[in-house]
mmCIF file of C-alpha atoms in Angstrom:
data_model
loop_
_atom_site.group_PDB
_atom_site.id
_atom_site.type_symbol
_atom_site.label_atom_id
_atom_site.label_comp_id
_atom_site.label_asym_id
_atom_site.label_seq_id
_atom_site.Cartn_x
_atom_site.Cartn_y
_atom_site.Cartn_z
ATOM 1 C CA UNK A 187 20.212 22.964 10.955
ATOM 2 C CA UNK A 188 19.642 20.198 8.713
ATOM 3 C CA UNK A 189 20.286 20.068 5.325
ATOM 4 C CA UNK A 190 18.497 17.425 3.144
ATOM 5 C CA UNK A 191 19.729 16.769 -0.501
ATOM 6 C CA UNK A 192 17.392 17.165 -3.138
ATOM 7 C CA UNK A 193 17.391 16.643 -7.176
ATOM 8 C CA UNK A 194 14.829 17.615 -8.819
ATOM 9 C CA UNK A 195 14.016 15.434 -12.219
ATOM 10 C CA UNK A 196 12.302 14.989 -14.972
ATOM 11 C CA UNK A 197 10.311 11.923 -13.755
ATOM 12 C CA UNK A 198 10.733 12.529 -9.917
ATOM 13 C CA UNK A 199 12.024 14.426 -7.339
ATOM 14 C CA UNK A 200 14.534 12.536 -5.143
ATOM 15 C CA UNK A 201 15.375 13.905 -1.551
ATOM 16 C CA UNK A 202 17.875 12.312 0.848
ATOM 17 C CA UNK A 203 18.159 12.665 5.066
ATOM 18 C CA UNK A 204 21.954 12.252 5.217
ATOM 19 C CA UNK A 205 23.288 9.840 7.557
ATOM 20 C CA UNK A 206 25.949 9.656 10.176
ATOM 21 C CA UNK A 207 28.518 8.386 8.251
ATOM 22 C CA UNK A 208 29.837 10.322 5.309
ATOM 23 C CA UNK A 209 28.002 9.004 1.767
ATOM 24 C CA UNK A 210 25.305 7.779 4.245
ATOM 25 C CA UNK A 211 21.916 8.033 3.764
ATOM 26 C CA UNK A 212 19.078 7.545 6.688
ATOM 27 C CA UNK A 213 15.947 8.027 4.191
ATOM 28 C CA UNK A 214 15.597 9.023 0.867
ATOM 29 C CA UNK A 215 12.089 9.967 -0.579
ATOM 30 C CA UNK A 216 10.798 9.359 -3.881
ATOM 31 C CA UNK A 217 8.110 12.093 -4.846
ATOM 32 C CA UNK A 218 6.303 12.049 -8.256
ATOM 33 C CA UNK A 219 3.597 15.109 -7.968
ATOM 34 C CA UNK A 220 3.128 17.590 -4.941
ATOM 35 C CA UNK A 221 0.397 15.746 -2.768
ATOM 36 C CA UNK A 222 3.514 13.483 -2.424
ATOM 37 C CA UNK A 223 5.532 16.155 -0.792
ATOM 38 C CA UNK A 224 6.089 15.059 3.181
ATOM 39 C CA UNK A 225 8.643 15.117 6.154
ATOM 40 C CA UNK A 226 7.982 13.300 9.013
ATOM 41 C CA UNK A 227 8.977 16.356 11.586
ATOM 42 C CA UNK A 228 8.250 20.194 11.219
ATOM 43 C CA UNK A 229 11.944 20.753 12.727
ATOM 44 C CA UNK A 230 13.670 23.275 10.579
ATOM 45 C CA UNK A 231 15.581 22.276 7.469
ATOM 46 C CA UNK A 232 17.841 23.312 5.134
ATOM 47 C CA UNK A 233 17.054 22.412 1.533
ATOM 48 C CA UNK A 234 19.888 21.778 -0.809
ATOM 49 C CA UNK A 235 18.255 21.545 -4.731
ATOM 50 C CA UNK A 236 19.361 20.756 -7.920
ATOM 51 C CA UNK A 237 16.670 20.866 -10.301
ATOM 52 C CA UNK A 238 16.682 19.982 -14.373
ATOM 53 C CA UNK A 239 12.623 20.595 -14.268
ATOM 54 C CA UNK A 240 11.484 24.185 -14.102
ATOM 55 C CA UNK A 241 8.249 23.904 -13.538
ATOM 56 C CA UNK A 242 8.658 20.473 -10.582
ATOM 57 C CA UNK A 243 11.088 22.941 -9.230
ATOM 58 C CA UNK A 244 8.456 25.836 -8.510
ATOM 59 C CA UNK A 245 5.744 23.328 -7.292
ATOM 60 C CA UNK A 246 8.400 22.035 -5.082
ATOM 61 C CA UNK A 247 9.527 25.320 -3.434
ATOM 62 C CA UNK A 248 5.898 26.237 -3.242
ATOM 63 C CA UNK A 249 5.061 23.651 -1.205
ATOM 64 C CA UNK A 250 8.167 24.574 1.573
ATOM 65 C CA UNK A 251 7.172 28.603 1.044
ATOM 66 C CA UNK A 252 3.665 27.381 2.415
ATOM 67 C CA UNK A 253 3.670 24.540 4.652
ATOM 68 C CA UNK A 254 6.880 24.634 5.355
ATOM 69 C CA UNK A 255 8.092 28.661 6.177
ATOM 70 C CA UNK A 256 10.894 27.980 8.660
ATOM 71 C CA UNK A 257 12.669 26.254 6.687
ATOM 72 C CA UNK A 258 15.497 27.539 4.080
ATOM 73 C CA UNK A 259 16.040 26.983 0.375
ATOM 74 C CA UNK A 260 19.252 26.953 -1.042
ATOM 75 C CA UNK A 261 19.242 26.454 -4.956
ATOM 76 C CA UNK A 262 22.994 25.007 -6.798
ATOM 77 C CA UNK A 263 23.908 26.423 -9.726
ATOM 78 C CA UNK A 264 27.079 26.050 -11.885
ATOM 79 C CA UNK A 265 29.011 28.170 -10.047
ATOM 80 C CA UNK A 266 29.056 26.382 -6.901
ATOM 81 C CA UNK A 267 30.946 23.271 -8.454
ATOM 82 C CA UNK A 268 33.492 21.829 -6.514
ATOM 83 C CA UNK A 269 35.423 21.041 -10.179
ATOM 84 C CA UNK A 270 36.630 23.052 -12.881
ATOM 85 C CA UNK A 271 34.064 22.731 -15.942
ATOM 86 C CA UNK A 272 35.678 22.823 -19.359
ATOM 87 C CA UNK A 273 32.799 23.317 -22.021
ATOM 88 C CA UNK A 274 31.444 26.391 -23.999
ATOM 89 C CA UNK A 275 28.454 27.150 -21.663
ATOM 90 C CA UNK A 276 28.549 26.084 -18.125
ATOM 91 C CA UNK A 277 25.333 27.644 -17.414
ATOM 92 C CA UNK A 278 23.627 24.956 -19.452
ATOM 93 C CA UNK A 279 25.249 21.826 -18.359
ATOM 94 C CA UNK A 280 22.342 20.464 -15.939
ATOM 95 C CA UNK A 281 23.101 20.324 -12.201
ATOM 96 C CA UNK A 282 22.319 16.619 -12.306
ATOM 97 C CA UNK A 283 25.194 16.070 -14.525
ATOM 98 C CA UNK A 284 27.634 18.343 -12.559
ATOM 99 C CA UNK A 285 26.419 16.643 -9.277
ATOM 100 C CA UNK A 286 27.428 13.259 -10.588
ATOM 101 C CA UNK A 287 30.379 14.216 -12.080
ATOM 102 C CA UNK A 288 31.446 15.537 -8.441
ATOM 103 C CA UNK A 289 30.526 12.782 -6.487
ATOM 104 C CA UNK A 290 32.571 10.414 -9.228
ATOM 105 C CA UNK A 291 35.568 12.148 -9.124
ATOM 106 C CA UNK A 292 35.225 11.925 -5.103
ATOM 107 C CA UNK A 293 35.148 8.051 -5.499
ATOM 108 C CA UNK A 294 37.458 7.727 -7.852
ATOM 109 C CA UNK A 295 39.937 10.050 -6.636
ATOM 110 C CA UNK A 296 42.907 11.591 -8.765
ATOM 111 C CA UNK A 297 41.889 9.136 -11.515
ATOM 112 C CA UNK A 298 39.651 9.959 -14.774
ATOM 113 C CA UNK A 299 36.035 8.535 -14.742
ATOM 114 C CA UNK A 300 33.418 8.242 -16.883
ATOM 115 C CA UNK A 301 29.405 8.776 -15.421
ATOM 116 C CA UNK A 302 27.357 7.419 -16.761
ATOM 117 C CA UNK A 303 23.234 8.446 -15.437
ATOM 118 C CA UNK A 304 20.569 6.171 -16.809
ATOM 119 C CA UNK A 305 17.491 8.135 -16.074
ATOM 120 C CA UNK A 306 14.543 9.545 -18.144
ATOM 121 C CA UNK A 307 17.840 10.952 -20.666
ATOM 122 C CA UNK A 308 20.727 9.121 -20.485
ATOM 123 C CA UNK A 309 23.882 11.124 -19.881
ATOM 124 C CA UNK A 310 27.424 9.814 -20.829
ATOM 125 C CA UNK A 311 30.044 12.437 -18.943
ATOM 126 C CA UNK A 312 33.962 12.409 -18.610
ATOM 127 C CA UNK A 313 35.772 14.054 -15.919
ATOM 128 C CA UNK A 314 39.547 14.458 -16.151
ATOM 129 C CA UNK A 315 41.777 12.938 -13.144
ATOM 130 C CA UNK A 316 42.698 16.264 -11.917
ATOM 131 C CA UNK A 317 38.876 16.873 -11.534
ATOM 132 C CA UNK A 318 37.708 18.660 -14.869
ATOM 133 C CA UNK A 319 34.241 17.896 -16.384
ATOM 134 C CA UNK A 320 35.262 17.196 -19.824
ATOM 135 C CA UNK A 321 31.448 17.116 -21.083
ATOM 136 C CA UNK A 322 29.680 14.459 -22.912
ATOM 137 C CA UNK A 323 26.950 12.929 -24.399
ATOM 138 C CA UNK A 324 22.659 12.944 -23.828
ATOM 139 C CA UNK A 325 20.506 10.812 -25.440
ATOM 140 C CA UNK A 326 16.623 9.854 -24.969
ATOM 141 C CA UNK A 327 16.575 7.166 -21.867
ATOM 142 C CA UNK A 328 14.216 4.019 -21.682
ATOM 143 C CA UNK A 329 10.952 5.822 -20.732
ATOM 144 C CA UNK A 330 11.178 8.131 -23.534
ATOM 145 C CA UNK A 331 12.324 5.935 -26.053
ATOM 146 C CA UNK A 332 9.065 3.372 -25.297
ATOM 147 C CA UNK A 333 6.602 5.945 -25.065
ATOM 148 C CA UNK A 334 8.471 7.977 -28.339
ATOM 149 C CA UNK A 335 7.075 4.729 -30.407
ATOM 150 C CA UNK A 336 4.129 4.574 -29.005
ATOM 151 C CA UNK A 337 3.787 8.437 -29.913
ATOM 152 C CA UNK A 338 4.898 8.452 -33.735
ATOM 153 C CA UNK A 339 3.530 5.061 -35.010
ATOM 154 C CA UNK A 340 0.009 3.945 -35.497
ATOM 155 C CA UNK A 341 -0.096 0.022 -34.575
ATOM 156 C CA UNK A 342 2.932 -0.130 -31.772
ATOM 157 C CA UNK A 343 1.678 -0.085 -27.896
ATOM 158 C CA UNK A 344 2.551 1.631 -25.341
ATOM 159 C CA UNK A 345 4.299 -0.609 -23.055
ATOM 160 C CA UNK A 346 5.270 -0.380 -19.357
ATOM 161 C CA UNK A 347 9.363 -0.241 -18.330
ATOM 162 C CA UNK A 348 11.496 -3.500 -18.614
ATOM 163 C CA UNK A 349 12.589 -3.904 -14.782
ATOM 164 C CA UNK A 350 14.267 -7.062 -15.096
ATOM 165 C CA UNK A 351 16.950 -8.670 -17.476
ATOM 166 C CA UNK A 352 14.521 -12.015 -18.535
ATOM 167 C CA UNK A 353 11.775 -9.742 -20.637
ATOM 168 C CA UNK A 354 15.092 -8.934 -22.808
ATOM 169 C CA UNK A 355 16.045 -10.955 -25.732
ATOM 170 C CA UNK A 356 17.643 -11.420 -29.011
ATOM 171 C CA UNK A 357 15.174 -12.782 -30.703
ATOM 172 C CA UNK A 358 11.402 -10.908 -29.577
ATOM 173 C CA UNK A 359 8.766 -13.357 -30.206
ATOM 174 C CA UNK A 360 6.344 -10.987 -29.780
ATOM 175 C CA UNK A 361 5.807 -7.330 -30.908
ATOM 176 C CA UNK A 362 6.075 -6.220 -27.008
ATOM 177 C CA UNK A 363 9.249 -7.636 -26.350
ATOM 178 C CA UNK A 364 10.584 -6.986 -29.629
ATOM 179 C CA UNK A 365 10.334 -3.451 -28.571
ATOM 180 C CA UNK A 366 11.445 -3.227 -24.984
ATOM 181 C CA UNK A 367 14.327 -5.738 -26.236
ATOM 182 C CA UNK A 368 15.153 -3.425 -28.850
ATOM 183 C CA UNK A 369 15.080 -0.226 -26.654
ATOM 184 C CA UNK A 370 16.873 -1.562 -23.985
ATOM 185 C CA UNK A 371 19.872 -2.998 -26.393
ATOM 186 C CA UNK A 372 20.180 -0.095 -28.492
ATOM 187 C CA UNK A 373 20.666 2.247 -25.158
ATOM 188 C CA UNK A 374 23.219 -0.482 -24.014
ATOM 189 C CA UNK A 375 24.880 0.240 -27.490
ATOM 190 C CA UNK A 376 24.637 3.540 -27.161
ATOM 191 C CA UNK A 377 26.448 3.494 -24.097
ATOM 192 C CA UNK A 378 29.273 1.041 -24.832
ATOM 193 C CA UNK A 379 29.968 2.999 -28.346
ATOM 194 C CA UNK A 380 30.258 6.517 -26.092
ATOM 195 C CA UNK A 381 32.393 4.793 -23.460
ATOM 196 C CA UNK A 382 34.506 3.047 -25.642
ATOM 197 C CA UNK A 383 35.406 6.011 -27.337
ATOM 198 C CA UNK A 384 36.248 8.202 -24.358
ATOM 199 C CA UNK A 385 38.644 5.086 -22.827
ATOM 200 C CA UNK A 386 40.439 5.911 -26.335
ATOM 201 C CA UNK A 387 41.099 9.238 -25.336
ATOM 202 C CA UNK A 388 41.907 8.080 -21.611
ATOM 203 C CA UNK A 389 43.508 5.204 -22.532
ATOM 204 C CA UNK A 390 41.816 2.782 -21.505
ATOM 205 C CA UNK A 391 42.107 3.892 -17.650
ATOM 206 C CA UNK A 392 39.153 5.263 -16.746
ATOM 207 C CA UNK A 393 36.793 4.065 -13.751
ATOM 208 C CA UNK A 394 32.852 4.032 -14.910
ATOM 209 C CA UNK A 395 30.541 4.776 -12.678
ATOM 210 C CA UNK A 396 27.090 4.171 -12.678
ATOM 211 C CA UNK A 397 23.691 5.880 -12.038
ATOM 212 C CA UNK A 398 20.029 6.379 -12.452
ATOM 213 C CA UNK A 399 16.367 4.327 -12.553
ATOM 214 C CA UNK A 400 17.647 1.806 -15.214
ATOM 215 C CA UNK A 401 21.501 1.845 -14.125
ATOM 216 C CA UNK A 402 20.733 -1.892 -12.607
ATOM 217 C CA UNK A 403 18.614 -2.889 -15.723
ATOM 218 C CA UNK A 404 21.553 -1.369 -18.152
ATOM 219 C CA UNK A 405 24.776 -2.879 -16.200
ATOM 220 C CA UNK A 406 23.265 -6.374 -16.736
ATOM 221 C CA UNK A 407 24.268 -5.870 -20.890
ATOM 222 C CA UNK A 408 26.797 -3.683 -20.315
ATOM 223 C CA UNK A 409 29.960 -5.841 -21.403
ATOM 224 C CA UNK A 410 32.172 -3.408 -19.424
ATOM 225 C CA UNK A 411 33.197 -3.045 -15.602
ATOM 226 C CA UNK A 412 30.904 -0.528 -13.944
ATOM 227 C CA UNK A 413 30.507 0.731 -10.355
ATOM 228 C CA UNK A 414 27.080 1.119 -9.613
ATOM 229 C CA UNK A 415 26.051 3.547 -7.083
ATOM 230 C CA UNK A 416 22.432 4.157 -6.498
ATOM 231 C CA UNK A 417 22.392 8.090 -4.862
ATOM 232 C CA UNK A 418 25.058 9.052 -6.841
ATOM 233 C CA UNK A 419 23.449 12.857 -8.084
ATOM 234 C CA UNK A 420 22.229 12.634 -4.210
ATOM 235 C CA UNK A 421 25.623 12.393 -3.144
ATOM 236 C CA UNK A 422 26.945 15.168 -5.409
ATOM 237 C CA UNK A 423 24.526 17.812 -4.266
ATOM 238 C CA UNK A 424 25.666 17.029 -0.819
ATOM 239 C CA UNK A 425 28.962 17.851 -1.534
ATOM 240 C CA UNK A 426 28.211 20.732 -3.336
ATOM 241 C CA UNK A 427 25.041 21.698 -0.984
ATOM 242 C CA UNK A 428 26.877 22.246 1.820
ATOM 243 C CA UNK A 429 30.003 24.201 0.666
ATOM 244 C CA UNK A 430 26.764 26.610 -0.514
ATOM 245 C CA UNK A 431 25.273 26.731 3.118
ATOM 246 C CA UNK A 432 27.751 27.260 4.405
ATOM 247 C CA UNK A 433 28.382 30.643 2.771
ATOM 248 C CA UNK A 434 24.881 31.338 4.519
ATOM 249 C CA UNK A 435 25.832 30.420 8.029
#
């Protein structure tokens, strides 16, 4: 059978047709509400979810319990992580983190890293070289931020996502760019203040890695060498998917 990686987020649900080779991907689908939902053959599938969004979750494993009945649903949880996790309350740290976290320490290999997902939140995670999530940091992402202003202020618009690096500047000359400039530069600040105090503790020698919606937007400002990877949670659930259907088979 198979399996197709799924993570289920806050703005989307992303679900990938592995490829041939390993870290391959044939198609990945970008879904935003259930009349999205679609696979191009009724073959039988196994579906291998991480989900940070309840209620996208349900909708999503509706849809497979009705149009979709021969095919089977395998949810990840904490306890199928392929690395130790050293924080207070596993059961809490969302899948989406843990996925990344997994896939970076498979690229970097016996070498700390630093993750860092640039999505709807922003997560800043450090795993240890031996392969320990270390935990980390979560603060509101691009989306959120905009649309926060818009929210809690009376006169300030609400304005559509930055996708490229010329509607950011120092100086805003108008009141639109003076807010997605400002947005977008204090996440980038955010960022380089979290990182740079995690290389303290790793001195200096860990690899940063890369994810998200805005990762390509963000790694233009970042002042810092990053590897970008654009499946990265994708690849994680993957990893961790299939040691979990395994135990199935």
């Amino acid at each position: 059978m198979k399996h197709i990686a799924v993570d289920v987020g806050n703005s989307s649900i992303k679900a990938g047709v592995p490829g041939p080779a390993p870290g391959s991907w044939d198609k990945v689908y970008r879904w935003s509400q259930p009349k999205d939902f679609s696979l191009p053959s009724d073959d039988p599938v196994g579906w291998l979810i991480s989900s940070v969004n309840r209620p996208k979750y349900r909708q999503f494993v509706h849809w497979i319990e009705t149009h979709r009945k021969q095919d089977r649903v395998h949810h990840l949880d904490w306890t199928y992580a392929t690395i130790k996790i050293q924080v207070a309350a596993p059961q809490f740290v969302g899948m989406d983190r843990l996925c990344a976290a997994v896939a970076g320490h498979a690229i970097v290999g016996q070498k700390p890293c630093i993750v860092i997902d640039a999505g709807t939140a922003v997560t800043v995670d450090a795993v240890a070289a031996e392969g320990t999530f270390l935990g980390g940091n979560i603060f509101v992402g691009l989306r959120g931020a905009l649309d926060q202003l818009a929210q809690t202020t009376d006169a300030l618009p609400r304005l559509e996502t930055p996708t490229t690096p010329d509607d950011i500047e120092a100086f805003g000359k108008s009141t639109a760019q003076a807010i997605q400039s400002g947005v977008v530069l204090s996440i980038v600040g955010g960022i380089s203040e979290i990182v740079r105090r995690m290389q303290q503790v790793f001195g200096g020698s860990a690899q940063v890695i890369l994810t998200g919606g805005t990762a390509p937007l963000m790694k233009h400002f970042l002042t810092f060498e990053t590897n970008l990877v654009e499946n990265l949670v994708l690849d994680g659930v993957l990893m961790i998917g299939n040691r979990l259907a395994k135990a199935y088979e």
